[in-house]
mmCIF file of C-alpha atoms and ligand atoms in Angstrom:
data_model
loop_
_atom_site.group_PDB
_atom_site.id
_atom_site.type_symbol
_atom_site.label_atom_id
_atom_site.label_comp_id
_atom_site.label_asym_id
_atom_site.label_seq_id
_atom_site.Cartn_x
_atom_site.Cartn_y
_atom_site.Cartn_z
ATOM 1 C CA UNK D 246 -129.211 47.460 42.543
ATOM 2 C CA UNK D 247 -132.665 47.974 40.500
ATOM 3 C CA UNK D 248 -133.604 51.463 41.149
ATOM 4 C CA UNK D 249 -137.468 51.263 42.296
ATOM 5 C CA UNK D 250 -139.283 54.471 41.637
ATOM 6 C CA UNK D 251 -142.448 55.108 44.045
ATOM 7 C CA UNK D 252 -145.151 57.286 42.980
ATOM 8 C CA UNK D 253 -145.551 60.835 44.271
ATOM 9 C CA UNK D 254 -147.529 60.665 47.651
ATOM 10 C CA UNK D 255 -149.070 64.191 46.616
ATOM 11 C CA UNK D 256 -151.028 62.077 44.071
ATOM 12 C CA UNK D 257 -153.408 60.968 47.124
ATOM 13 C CA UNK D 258 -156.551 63.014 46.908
ATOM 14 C CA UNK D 259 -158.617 63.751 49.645
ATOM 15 C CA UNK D 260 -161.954 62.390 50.287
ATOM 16 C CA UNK D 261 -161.490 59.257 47.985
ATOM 17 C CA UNK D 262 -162.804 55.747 49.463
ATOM 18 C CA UNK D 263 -159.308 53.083 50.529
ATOM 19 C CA UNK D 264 -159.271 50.711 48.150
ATOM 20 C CA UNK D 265 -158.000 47.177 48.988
ATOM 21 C CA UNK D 266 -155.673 44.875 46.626
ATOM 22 C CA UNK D 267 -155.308 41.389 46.305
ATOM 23 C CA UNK D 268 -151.348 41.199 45.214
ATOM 24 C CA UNK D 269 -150.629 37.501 44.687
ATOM 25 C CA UNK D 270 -147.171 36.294 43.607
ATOM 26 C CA UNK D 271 -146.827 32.560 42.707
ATOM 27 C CA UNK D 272 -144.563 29.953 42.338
ATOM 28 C CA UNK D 273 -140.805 30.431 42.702
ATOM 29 C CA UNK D 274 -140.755 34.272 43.122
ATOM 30 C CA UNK D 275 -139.886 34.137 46.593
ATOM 31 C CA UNK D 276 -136.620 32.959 45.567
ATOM 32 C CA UNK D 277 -136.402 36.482 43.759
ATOM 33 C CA UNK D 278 -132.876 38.796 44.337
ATOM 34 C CA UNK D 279 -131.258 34.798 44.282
ATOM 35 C CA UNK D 280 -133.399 33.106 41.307
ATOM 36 C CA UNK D 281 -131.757 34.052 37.689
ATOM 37 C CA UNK D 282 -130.776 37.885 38.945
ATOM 38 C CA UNK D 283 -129.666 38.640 35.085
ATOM 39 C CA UNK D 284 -133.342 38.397 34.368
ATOM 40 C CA UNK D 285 -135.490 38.670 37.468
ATOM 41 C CA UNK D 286 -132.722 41.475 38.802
ATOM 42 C CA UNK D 287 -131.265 41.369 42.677
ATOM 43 C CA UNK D 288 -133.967 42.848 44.216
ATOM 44 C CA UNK D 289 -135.961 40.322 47.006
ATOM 45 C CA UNK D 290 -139.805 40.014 47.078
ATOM 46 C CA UNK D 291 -139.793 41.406 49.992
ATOM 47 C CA UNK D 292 -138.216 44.643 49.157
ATOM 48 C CA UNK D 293 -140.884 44.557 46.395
ATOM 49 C CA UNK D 294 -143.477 43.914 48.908
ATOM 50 C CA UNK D 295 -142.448 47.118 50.639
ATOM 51 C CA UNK D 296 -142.276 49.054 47.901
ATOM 52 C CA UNK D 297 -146.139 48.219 46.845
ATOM 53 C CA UNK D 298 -147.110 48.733 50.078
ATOM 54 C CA UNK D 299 -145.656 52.527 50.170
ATOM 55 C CA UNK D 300 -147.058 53.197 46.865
ATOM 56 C CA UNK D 301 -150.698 51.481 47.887
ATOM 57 C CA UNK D 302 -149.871 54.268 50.980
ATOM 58 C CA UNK D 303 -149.630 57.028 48.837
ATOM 59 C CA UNK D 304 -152.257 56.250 46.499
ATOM 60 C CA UNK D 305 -155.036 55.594 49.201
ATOM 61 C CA UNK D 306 -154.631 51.487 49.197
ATOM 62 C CA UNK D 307 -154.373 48.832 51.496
ATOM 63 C CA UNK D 308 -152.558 45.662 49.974
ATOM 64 C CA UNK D 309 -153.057 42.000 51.257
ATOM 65 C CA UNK D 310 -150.038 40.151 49.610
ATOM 66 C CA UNK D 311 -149.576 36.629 49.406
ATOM 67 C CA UNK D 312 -146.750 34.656 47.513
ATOM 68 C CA UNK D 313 -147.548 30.327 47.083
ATOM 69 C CA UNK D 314 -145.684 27.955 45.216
ATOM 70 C CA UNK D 315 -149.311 25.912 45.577
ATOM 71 C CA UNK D 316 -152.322 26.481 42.200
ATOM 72 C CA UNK D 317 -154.730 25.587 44.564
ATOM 73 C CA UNK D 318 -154.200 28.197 47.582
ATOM 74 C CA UNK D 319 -153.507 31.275 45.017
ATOM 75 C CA UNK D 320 -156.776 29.696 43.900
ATOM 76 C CA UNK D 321 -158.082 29.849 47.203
ATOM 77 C CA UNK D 322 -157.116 33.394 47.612
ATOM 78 C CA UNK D 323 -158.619 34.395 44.324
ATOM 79 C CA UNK D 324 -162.213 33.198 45.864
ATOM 80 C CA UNK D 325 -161.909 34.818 49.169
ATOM 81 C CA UNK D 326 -161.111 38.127 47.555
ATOM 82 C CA UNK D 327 -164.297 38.528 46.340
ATOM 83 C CA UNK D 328 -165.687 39.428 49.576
ATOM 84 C CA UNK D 329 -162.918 41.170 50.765
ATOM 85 C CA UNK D 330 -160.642 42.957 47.873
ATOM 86 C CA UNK D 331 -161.988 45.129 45.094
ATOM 87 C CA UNK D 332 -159.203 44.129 42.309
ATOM 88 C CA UNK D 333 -156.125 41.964 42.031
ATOM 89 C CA UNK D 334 -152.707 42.010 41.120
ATOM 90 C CA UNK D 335 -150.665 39.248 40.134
ATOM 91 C CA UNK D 336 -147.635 38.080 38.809
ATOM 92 C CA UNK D 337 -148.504 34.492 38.026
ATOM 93 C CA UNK D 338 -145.075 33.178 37.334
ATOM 94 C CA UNK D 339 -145.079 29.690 35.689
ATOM 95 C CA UNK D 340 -149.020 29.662 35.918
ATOM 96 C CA UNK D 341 -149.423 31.992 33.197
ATOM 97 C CA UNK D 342 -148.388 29.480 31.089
ATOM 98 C CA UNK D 343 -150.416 26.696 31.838
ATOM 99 C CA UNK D 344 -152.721 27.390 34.371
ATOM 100 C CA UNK D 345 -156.616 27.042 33.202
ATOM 101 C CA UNK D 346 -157.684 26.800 36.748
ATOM 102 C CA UNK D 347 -156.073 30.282 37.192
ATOM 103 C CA UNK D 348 -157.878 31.984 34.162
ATOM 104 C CA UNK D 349 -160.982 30.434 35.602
ATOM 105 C CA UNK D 350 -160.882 31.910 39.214
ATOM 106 C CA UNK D 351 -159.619 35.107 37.571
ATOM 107 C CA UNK D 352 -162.637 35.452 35.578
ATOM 108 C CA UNK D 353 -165.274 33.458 37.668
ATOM 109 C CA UNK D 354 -165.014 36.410 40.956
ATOM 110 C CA UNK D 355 -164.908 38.836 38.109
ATOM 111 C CA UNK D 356 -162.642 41.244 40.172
ATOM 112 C CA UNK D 357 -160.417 43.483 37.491
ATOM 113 C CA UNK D 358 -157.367 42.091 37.712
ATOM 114 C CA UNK D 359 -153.752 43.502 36.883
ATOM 115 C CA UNK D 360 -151.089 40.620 35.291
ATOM 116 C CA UNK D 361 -147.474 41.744 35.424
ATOM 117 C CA UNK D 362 -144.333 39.885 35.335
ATOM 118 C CA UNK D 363 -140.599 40.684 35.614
ATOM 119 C CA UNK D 364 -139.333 39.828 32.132
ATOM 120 C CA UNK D 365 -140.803 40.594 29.278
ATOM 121 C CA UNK D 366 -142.476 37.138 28.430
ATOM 122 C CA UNK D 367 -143.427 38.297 24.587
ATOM 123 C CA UNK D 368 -139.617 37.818 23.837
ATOM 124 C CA UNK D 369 -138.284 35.204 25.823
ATOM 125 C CA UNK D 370 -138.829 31.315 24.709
ATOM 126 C CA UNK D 371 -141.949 30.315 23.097
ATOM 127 C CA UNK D 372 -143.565 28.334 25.434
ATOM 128 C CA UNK D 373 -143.278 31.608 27.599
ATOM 129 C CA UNK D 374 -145.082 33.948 25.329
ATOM 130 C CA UNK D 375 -148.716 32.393 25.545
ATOM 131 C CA UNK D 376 -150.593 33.896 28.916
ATOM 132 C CA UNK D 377 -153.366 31.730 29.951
ATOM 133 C CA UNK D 378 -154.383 35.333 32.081
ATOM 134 C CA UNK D 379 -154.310 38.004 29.666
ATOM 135 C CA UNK D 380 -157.288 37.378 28.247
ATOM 136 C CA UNK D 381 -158.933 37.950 31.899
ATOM 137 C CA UNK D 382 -157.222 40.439 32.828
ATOM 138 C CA UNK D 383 -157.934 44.025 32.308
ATOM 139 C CA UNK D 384 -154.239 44.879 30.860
ATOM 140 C CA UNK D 385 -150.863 43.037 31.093
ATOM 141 C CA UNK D 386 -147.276 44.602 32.176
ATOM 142 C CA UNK D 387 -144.155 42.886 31.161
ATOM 143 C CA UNK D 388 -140.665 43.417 31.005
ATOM 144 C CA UNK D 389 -139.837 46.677 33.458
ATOM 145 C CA UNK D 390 -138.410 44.468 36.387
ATOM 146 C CA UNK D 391 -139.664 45.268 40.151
ATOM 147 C CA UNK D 392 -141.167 48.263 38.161
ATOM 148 C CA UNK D 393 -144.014 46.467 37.088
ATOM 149 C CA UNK D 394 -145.433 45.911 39.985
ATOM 150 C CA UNK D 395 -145.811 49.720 40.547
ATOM 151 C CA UNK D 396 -146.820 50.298 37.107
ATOM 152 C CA UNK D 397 -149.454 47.895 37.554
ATOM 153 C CA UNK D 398 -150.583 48.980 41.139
ATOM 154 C CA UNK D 399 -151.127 52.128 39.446
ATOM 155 C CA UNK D 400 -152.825 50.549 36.877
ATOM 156 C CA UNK D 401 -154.889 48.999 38.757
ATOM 157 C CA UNK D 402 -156.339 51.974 41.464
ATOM 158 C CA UNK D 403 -156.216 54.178 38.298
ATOM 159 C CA UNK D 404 -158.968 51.750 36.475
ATOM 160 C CA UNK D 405 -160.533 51.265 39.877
ATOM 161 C CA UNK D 406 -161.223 54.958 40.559
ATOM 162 C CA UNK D 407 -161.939 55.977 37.119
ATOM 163 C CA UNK D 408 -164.770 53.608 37.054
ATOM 164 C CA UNK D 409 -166.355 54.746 40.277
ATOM 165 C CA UNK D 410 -166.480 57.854 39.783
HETATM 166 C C1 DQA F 20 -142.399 35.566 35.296
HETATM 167 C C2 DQA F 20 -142.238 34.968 33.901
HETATM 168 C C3 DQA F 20 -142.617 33.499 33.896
HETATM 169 O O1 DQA F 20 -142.444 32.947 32.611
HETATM 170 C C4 DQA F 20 -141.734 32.720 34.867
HETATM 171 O O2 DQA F 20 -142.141 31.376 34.916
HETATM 172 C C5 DQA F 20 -141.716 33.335 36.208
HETATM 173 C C6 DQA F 20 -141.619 34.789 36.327
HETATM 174 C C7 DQA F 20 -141.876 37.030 35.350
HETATM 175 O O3 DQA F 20 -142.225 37.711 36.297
HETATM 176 O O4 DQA F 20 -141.130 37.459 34.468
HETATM 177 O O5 DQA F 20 -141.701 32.647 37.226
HETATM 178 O O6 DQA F 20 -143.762 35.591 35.637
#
């Protein structure tokens, strides 16, 4: 099993605002834990859904999370978090690679957003190592497994705080 590591509830610190998270996973990770476990690893999205959600907990976060298979409603979702979320994080799967409508909502709500992915992209096949996102995001993780979610949730409320206060 892929060991998840949650961060240390004790990091919550009083009297800071809840911030809410746009998570968006897209196409083909919900087959995660069955999909190509040698590189995606065995865990399901949901356990990494539940895992985000604990460390959102402990780090003062609410989470809406949404997984399509569909450009157009991770699209969707991209718009509608501009009223509602204060930052995303997404693992664009296949998108990253081709996706111009993608990098376009990313950077037309202007929300900073978090890309992470699984595997590390930068040393699999070529056509894999060109991120339409990264130059819209704020920072890119790749290559720790479920881990990268959390490292980019923390990422993400870290940046978040840090330029509120
Ligand atoms: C992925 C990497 C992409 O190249 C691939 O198409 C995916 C998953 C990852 O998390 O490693 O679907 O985003």
């Amino acid at each position: 099993m892929d060991p998840l590591v949650v961060a240390d509830p004790t990091a919550i610190t009083p009297g800071l605002d809840i911030l809410s998270l746009l998570v968006l996973h897209g196409p083909n990770l919900n087959l995660l834990g069955v999909r190509e476990v040698g590189i995606y690893g065995s865990l399901s999205l949901e356990q990494i859904d539940q895992a985000l959600h604990q460390q959102a907990h402990s780090l003062k976060a609410k989470l809406e999370i949404l997984q399509s298979n569909h450009e157009g409603v991770l699209i969707d979702a991209i718009h509608r978090a501009r009223q509602q979320h204060q930052g995303i994080l997404i693992n664009p799967g296949a998108y990253t690679h081709t996706s111009i409508a993608l990098r376009d909502a990313i950077a037309g709500v202007g929300l900073p957003t978090v890309e992470v992915h699984l595997s590390n992209i930068h040393r699999r096949e070529a056509f894999r190592q060109h991120s339409y996102i990264a130059a819209v995001a704020i920072g890119q993780i790749s290559g720790f497994g479920a881990q990268s979610y959390l490292l980019g949730l923390q990422a993400l409320i870290q940046h978040l705080r840090l330029q509120a206060s």
